[in-house]
Coordinates of N, CA, C and O in Angstrom, one line a residue:
X1 N 14.1 -7.3 13.7 CA 13.4 -8.4 13.1 C 14.4 -9.5 12.9 O 15.5 -9.3 12.5
X2 N 14.0 -10.7 13.3 CA 14.9 -11.9 13.1 C 14.3 -12.8 12.0 O 13.1 -13.0 11.9
X3 N 15.2 -13.2 11.1 CA 14.7 -14.1 10.1 C 15.5 -15.4 10.1 O 16.6 -15.5 10.6
X4 N 14.8 -16.5 9.7 CA 15.5 -17.8 9.7 C 15.2 -18.4 8.3 O 14.0 -18.5 7.9
X5 N 16.2 -18.6 7.5 CA 16.0 -19.1 6.1 C 15.5 -20.5 6.1 O 15.9 -21.4 6.9
X6 N 14.6 -20.8 5.2 CA 14.2 -22.2 5.0 C 14.5 -22.5 3.5 O 13.6 -22.5 2.7
X7 N 15.8 -22.7 3.3 CA 16.2 -22.9 1.9 C 15.5 -24.1 1.2 O 15.2 -25.1 1.8
X8 N 15.1 -23.8 0.0 CA 14.5 -24.9 -0.8 C 13.0 -24.9 -0.7 O 12.3 -25.6 -1.4
X9 N 12.4 -24.1 0.2 CA 11.0 -24.1 0.4 C 10.4 -23.0 -0.5 O 10.8 -21.8 -0.4
X10 N 9.6 -23.4 -1.4 CA 9.0 -22.4 -2.4 C 7.5 -22.4 -2.2 O 6.8 -23.3 -2.0
X11 N 7.0 -21.1 -2.3 CA 5.6 -20.9 -2.3 C 5.3 -19.9 -3.3 O 5.7 -18.7 -3.2
X12 N 4.5 -20.2 -4.4 CA 4.2 -19.3 -5.4 C 5.4 -18.7 -6.0 O 5.5 -17.5 -6.3
X13 N 6.5 -19.4 -6.2 CA 7.7 -18.9 -6.8 C 8.6 -18.1 -5.9 O 9.7 -17.6 -6.4
X14 N 8.3 -18.0 -4.7 CA 9.2 -17.2 -3.8 C 9.8 -18.1 -2.8 O 9.2 -19.0 -2.3
X15 N 11.1 -17.9 -2.4 CA 11.7 -18.6 -1.3 C 11.1 -18.0 -0.1 O 11.1 -16.8 0.1
X16 N 10.6 -18.8 0.8 CA 10.0 -18.3 2.0 C 11.0 -18.4 3.2 O 11.7 -19.4 3.3
X17 N 10.9 -17.5 4.1 CA 11.6 -17.5 5.3 C 10.7 -17.1 6.4 O 9.8 -16.3 6.2
X18 N 11.0 -17.5 7.6 CA 10.2 -17.1 8.7 C 10.8 -15.8 9.3 O 12.0 -15.7 9.3
X19 N 9.9 -14.9 9.8 CA 10.4 -13.7 10.4 C 9.6 -13.5 11.7 O 8.4 -13.7 11.7
X20 N 10.3 -13.1 12.7 CA 9.6 -12.8 14.0 C 9.6 -11.3 14.1 O 10.6 -10.6 14.1
X21 N 8.4 -10.7 14.1 CA 8.2 -9.3 14.3 C 7.4 -9.0 15.5 O 6.3 -9.6 15.7
X22 N 7.9 -8.2 16.4 CA 7.2 -7.8 17.6 C 6.3 -6.6 17.4 O 6.7 -5.6 17.0
X23 N 5.0 -6.9 17.6 CA 4.0 -5.9 17.5 C 3.0 -6.0 18.7 O 3.0 -7.1 19.3
X24 N 2.3 -5.0 19.0 CA 1.3 -5.1 20.1 C 0.3 -6.2 19.8 O 0.0 -6.5 18.6
X25 N -0.1 -6.9 20.8 CA -1.1 -8.0 20.7 C -2.3 -7.6 20.0 O -2.9 -8.3 19.2
X26 N -2.8 -6.3 20.3 CA -4.0 -5.8 19.7 C -3.8 -5.7 18.1 O -4.7 -6.0 17.4
X27 N -2.6 -5.3 17.7 CA -2.4 -5.2 16.3 C -2.3 -6.6 15.6 O -2.9 -6.8 14.5
X28 N -1.7 -7.5 16.3 CA -1.7 -8.9 15.8 C -3.0 -9.5 15.6 O -3.4 -10.1 14.6
X29 N -3.8 -9.3 16.7 CA -5.2 -9.8 16.7 C -6.1 -9.2 15.6 O -6.8 -9.8 14.9
X30 N -5.9 -7.9 15.4 CA -6.6 -7.2 14.4 C -6.3 -7.7 13.0 O -7.1 -8.0 12.1
X31 N -4.9 -7.9 12.7 CA -4.5 -8.4 11.5 C -5.0 -9.8 11.2 O -5.4 -10.2 10.1
X32 N -5.0 -10.6 12.3 CA -5.5 -12.0 12.2 C -7.0 -12.0 11.8 O -7.4 -12.8 11.0
X33 N -7.7 -11.1 12.4 CA -9.2 -11.0 12.2 C -9.4 -10.6 10.7 O -10.3 -11.2 10.0
X34 N -8.7 -9.6 10.2 CA -8.8 -9.2 8.8 C -8.4 -10.3 7.9 O -9.1 -10.6 6.9
X35 N -7.4 -11.0 8.2 CA -6.9 -12.1 7.4 C -8.0 -13.2 7.3 O -8.3 -13.7 6.2
X36 N -8.5 -13.6 8.5 CA -9.5 -14.6 8.5 C -10.8 -14.2 7.7 O -11.3 -15.0 7.0
X37 N -11.2 -12.9 7.8 CA -12.3 -12.5 7.0 C -12.1 -12.6 5.5 O -13.0 -12.7 4.7
X38 N -10.8 -12.5 5.1 CA -10.4 -12.7 3.7 C -10.2 -14.1 3.3 O -9.8 -14.4 2.2
X39 N -10.3 -15.0 4.3 CA -10.1 -16.4 4.0 C -8.6 -16.8 4.0 O -8.2 -17.8 3.3
X40 N -7.8 -16.0 4.6 CA -6.3 -16.2 4.6 C -5.7 -16.4 5.9 O -6.3 -15.9 6.9
X41 N -4.6 -17.1 6.0 CA -3.9 -17.2 7.2 C -3.2 -15.8 7.4 O -3.1 -15.0 6.5
X42 N -2.8 -15.6 8.6 CA -2.1 -14.3 8.9 C -0.8 -14.2 8.1 O -0.5 -13.2 7.5
X43 N -0.1 -15.3 7.9 CA 1.1 -15.4 7.1 C 0.8 -15.0 5.7 O 1.5 -14.2 5.1
X44 N -0.2 -15.6 5.1 CA -0.6 -15.4 3.7 C -1.1 -13.9 3.5 O -0.7 -13.3 2.5
X45 N -1.8 -13.4 4.5 CA -2.3 -12.1 4.4 C -1.1 -11.1 4.4 O -1.1 -10.1 3.6
X46 N -0.2 -11.2 5.3 CA 1.0 -10.3 5.4 C 1.8 -10.4 4.1 O 2.3 -9.4 3.7
X47 N 2.0 -11.6 3.6 CA 2.7 -11.7 2.3 C 2.0 -11.0 1.2 O 2.6 -10.3 0.4
X48 N 0.7 -11.1 1.2 CA -0.1 -10.4 0.1 C 0.0 -8.9 0.3 O 0.2 -8.2 -0.6
X49 N -0.1 -8.5 1.6 CA 0.0 -7.1 1.9 C 1.3 -6.5 1.4 O 1.4 -5.4 0.8
X50 N 2.4 -7.2 1.7 CA 3.7 -6.8 1.3 C 3.9 -6.7 -0.2 O 4.6 -5.8 -0.7
X51 N 3.2 -7.5 -0.9 CA 3.3 -7.5 -2.4 C 2.4 -6.4 -3.0 O 2.7 -6.0 -4.1
X52 N 1.4 -5.9 -2.3 CA 0.4 -5.0 -2.9 C 0.6 -3.5 -2.4 O 0.2 -2.6 -3.1
X53 N 1.3 -3.3 -1.3 CA 1.5 -1.9 -0.9 C 2.6 -1.3 -1.7 O 3.5 -2.0 -2.2
X54 N 2.5 0.0 -2.0 CA 3.4 0.7 -2.8 C 4.4 1.5 -1.9 O 4.0 2.0 -0.9
X55 N 5.6 1.6 -2.3 CA 6.6 2.4 -1.7 C 6.3 3.9 -2.0 O 5.6 4.1 -3.0
X56 N 6.8 4.8 -1.3 CA 6.6 6.2 -1.7 C 7.1 6.5 -3.1 O 6.5 7.2 -3.9
X57 N 8.2 5.9 -3.5 CA 8.7 6.1 -4.9 C 7.8 5.5 -5.9 O 7.5 6.1 -7.0
X58 N 7.2 4.3 -5.6 CA 6.2 3.7 -6.5 C 5.0 4.6 -6.7 O 4.4 4.7 -7.8
X59 N 4.5 5.1 -5.5 CA 3.3 6.0 -5.6 C 3.6 7.2 -6.4 O 2.8 7.7 -7.2
X60 N 4.8 7.8 -6.2 CA 5.1 9.0 -7.0 C 5.2 8.7 -8.5 O 4.7 9.5 -9.3
X61 N 5.7 7.5 -8.8 CA 5.8 7.1 -10.2 C 4.4 7.0 -10.8 O 4.2 7.4 -11.9
X62 N 3.5 6.3 -10.1 CA 2.2 6.2 -10.6 C 1.5 7.5 -10.7 O 0.7 7.7 -11.7
X63 N 1.7 8.4 -9.8 CA 1.1 9.7 -9.9 C 1.6 10.4 -11.1 O 0.8 11.1 -11.8
X64 N 2.8 10.4 -11.4 CA 3.4 11.0 -12.6 C 2.8 10.4 -13.8 O 2.5 11.1 -14.8
X65 N 2.7 9.1 -13.9 CA 2.1 8.4 -15.0 C 0.7 8.9 -15.2 O 0.2 9.1 -16.4
X66 N -0.1 9.0 -14.2 CA -1.5 9.4 -14.2 C -1.5 10.9 -14.8 O -2.4 11.2 -15.6
X67 N -0.7 11.7 -14.3 CA -0.6 13.1 -14.8 C -0.3 13.1 -16.3 O -0.9 13.9 -17.0
X68 N 0.6 12.3 -16.7 CA 1.0 12.2 -18.1 C -0.2 11.8 -19.0 O -0.5 12.3 -20.0
X69 N -0.9 10.7 -18.5 CA -2.1 10.2 -19.2 C -3.1 11.3 -19.3 O -3.7 11.5 -20.4
X70 N -3.4 12.0 -18.2 CA -4.4 13.1 -18.2 C -4.0 14.2 -19.2 O -4.8 14.7 -19.9
X71 N -2.7 14.5 -19.2 CA -2.2 15.6 -20.0 C -2.4 15.2 -21.5 O -2.9 16.0 -22.3
X72 N -2.1 14.0 -21.8 CA -2.2 13.5 -23.2 C -3.7 13.3 -23.6 O -4.1 13.6 -24.7
X73 N -4.5 12.9 -22.7 CA -5.9 12.6 -23.0 C -6.8 13.9 -23.1 O -7.5 14.1 -24.1
X74 N -6.6 14.9 -22.1 CA -7.5 16.0 -22.2 C -6.8 17.4 -21.9 O -7.5 18.4 -21.7
X75 N -5.5 17.3 -21.9 CA -4.7 18.6 -21.7 C -4.6 19.0 -20.2 O -4.0 20.1 -19.9
X76 N -5.2 18.2 -19.3 CA -5.1 18.6 -17.9 C -3.7 18.5 -17.4 O -3.1 17.4 -17.5
X77 N -3.1 19.6 -16.9 CA -1.7 19.6 -16.5 C -1.6 20.6 -15.3 O -1.1 21.7 -15.5
X78 N -2.0 20.1 -14.1 CA -1.9 21.0 -12.9 C -0.5 21.3 -12.6 O 0.4 20.5 -12.7
X79 N -0.3 22.6 -12.1 CA 1.0 22.9 -11.6 C 1.1 22.5 -10.1 O 0.2 21.9 -9.6
X80 N 2.3 22.6 -9.5 CA 2.5 22.1 -8.2 C 1.5 22.7 -7.1 O 1.1 22.0 -6.2
X81 N 1.2 24.0 -7.3 CA 0.3 24.6 -6.3 C -1.2 24.0 -6.5 O -1.9 23.8 -5.5
X82 N -1.6 23.7 -7.7 CA -2.9 23.1 -7.9 C -2.9 21.7 -7.4 O -3.9 21.2 -6.8
X83 N -1.8 21.0 -7.5 CA -1.7 19.6 -7.0 C -1.8 19.7 -5.4 O -2.5 18.9 -4.8
X84 N -1.1 20.6 -4.8 CA -1.1 20.8 -3.4 C -2.5 21.1 -2.9 O -3.0 20.6 -1.9
X85 N -3.2 22.0 -3.6 CA -4.6 22.3 -3.2 C -5.5 21.1 -3.4 O -6.4 20.9 -2.5
X86 N -5.3 20.3 -4.4 CA -6.2 19.1 -4.6 C -5.9 18.1 -3.5 O -6.8 17.5 -2.9
X87 N -4.6 18.0 -3.1 CA -4.2 17.1 -2.0 C -4.9 17.6 -0.7 O -5.4 16.7 0.1
X88 N -4.8 18.9 -0.4 CA -5.5 19.4 0.8 C -7.0 19.1 0.8 O -7.5 18.8 1.9
X89 N -7.6 19.3 -0.3 CA -9.0 19.1 -0.4 C -9.3 17.6 -0.2 O -10.3 17.2 0.5
X90 N -8.5 16.7 -0.8 CA -8.7 15.3 -0.6 C -8.5 14.9 0.9 O -9.3 14.2 1.5
X91 N -7.5 15.5 1.5 CA -7.3 15.2 3.0 C -8.5 15.7 3.8 O -8.9 15.0 4.7
X92 N -9.0 16.9 3.5 CA -10.1 17.4 4.2 C -11.3 16.5 4.0 O -12.0 16.1 5.0
X93 N -11.6 16.0 2.8 CA -12.8 15.2 2.6 C -12.6 13.8 3.3 O -13.6 13.2 3.8
X94 N -11.4 13.3 3.3 CA -11.1 12.0 4.0 C -11.3 12.1 5.5 O -11.9 11.3 6.1
X95 N -10.8 13.2 6.0 CA -11.0 13.5 7.4 C -12.5 13.6 7.8 O -13.0 13.1 8.8
X96 N -13.2 14.3 6.9 CA -14.6 14.5 7.1 C -15.4 13.2 7.1 O -16.3 12.9 7.9
X97 N -15.0 12.4 6.1 CA -15.7 11.1 6.0 C -15.3 10.2 7.1 O -16.2 9.4 7.6
X98 N -14.1 10.3 7.7 CA -13.7 9.5 8.8 C -14.4 9.9 10.1 O -14.6 9.1 11.0
X99 N -14.8 11.1 10.2 CA -15.4 11.6 11.4 C -16.9 11.3 11.4 O -17.6 11.3 12.4
X100 N -17.4 10.9 10.2 CA -18.9 10.6 10.1 C -19.2 9.3 10.6 O -18.5 8.4 10.8

């Protein structure tokens, strides 16, 4: 990825820089279509996406917070094997829904 700084240019409190990212044309076109449907430019859509996606560490932190809240609220405290079984069931259901 190549970036070019545009010092002094601010958008919503962030310093913006241009980045050239090589992706297949089909992926670019799909992203542009999704962005347009949301009323956004591709640039704005990608910036929004980058701000809203969670890293693996952030997802793990949220999951741990959720488990803590459930434990405090109703005593639900699954062990690792129960969590793994629930994850497998969720994966199965998502695959089933995707096939429909």
